[in-house]
CSV table of C-alpha atoms in Angstrom, one decimal:
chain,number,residue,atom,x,y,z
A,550,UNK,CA,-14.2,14.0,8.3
A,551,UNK,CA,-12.7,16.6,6.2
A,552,UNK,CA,-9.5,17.4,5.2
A,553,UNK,CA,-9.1,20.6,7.1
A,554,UNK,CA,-10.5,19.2,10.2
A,555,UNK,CA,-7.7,15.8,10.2
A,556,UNK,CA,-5.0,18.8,9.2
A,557,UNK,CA,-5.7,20.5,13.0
A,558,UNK,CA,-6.1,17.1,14.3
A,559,UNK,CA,-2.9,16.0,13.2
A,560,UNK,CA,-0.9,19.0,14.1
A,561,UNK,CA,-2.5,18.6,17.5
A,562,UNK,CA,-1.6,15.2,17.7
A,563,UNK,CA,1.8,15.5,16.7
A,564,UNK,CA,2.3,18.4,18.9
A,565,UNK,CA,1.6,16.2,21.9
A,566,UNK,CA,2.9,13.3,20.5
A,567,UNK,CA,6.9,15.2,20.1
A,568,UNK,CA,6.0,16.4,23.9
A,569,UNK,CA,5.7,12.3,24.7
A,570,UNK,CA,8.5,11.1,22.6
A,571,UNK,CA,10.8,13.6,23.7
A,572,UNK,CA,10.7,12.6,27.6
A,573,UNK,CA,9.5,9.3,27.5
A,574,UNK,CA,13.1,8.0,27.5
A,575,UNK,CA,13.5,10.1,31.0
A,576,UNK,CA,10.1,8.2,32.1
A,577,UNK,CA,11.4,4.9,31.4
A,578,UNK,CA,15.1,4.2,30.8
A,579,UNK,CA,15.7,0.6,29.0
A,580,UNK,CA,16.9,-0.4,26.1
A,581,UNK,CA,14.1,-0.6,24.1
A,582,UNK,CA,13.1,3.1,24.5
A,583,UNK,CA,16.9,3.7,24.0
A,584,UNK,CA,16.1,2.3,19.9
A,585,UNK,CA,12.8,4.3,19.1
A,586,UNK,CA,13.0,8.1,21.6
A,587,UNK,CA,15.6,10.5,21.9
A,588,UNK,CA,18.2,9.6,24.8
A,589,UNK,CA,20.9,13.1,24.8
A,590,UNK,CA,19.8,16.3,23.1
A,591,UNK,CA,21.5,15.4,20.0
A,592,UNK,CA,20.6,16.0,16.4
A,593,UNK,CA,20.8,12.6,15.7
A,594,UNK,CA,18.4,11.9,18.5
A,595,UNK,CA,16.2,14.7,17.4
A,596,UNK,CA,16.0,13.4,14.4
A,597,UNK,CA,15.1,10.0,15.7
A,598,UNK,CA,12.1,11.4,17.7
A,599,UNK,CA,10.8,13.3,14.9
A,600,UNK,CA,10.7,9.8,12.9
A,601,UNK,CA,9.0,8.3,15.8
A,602,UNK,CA,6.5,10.7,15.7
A,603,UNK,CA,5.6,10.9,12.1
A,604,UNK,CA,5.6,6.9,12.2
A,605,UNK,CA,3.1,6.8,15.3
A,606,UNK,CA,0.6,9.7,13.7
A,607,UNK,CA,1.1,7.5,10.1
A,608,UNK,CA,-0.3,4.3,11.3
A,609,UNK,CA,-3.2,5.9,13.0
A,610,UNK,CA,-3.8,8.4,10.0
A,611,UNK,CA,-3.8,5.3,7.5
A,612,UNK,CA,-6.7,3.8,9.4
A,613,UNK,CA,-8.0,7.1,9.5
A,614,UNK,CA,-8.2,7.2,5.7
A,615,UNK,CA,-7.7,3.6,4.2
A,616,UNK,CA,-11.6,4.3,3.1
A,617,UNK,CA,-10.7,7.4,1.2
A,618,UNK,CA,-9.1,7.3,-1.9
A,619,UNK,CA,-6.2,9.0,-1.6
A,620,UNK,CA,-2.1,8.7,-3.0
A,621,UNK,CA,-1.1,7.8,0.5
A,622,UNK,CA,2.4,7.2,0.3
A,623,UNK,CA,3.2,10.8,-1.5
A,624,UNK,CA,1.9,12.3,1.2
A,625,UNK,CA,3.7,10.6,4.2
A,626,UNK,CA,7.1,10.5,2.2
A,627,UNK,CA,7.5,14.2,1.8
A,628,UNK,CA,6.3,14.5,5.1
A,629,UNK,CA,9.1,12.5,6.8
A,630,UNK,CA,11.6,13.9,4.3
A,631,UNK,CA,10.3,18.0,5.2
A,632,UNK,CA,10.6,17.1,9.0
A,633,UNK,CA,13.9,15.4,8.7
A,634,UNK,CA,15.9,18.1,6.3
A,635,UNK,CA,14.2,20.9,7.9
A,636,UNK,CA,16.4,19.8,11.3
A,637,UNK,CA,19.1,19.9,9.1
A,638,UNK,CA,18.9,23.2,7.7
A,639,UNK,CA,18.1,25.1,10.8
A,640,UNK,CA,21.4,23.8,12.2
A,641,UNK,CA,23.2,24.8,9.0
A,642,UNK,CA,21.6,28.0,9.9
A,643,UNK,CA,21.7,28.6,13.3
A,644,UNK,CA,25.2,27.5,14.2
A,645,UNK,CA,27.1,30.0,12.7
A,646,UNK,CA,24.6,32.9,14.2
A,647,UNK,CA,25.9,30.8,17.3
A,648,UNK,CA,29.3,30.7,16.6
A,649,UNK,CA,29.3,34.8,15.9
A,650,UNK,CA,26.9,36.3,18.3
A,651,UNK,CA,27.4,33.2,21.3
């Protein structure tokens, strides 16, 4: 499988995966899907779905790849790190168009 093909496979994936993780705690309400998917609409719970995500679509990408030799861990760091700060910065950002315009 090539590179370019797993890219679209994975944004595909992911896509539908956030889809999943963002209602599944509406499907099933219990505790455990209270630790791992978003309960409110809070940052802090967006951020935990996009860490979900990423986590699910890491273990089936390492399987994916463990025969290819390849710096893994680079790869799924600045991932998890992009995902996570870009959250972050579009709040920075967005709020105080917010705040001005309503």
């Amino acid at each position: 499988m090539s590179l370019k093909k797993l890219l679209i496979i994975r944004l595909l994936f992911v896509f539908g995966l956030s889809f999943i993780t963002h209602n599944i705690y509406d499907w099933y309400p219990t505790f455990f899907t209270s630790i791992f998917f978003p309960v409110n609409e809070s940052i802090w719970e967006h951020q935990k779905m996009i860490f979900t995500t990423i986590l699910i679509w890491g273990i089936v990408e390492y399987f994916i790849l463990k025969n290819k030799n390849m710096n893994y861990s680079n790869v799924i760091s600045s991932v998890v790190l992009s995902a996570i700060l870009n959250v972050i910065i579009f709040l920075i950002i967005y709020t105080p168009i917010y705040i001005i315009f309503g």
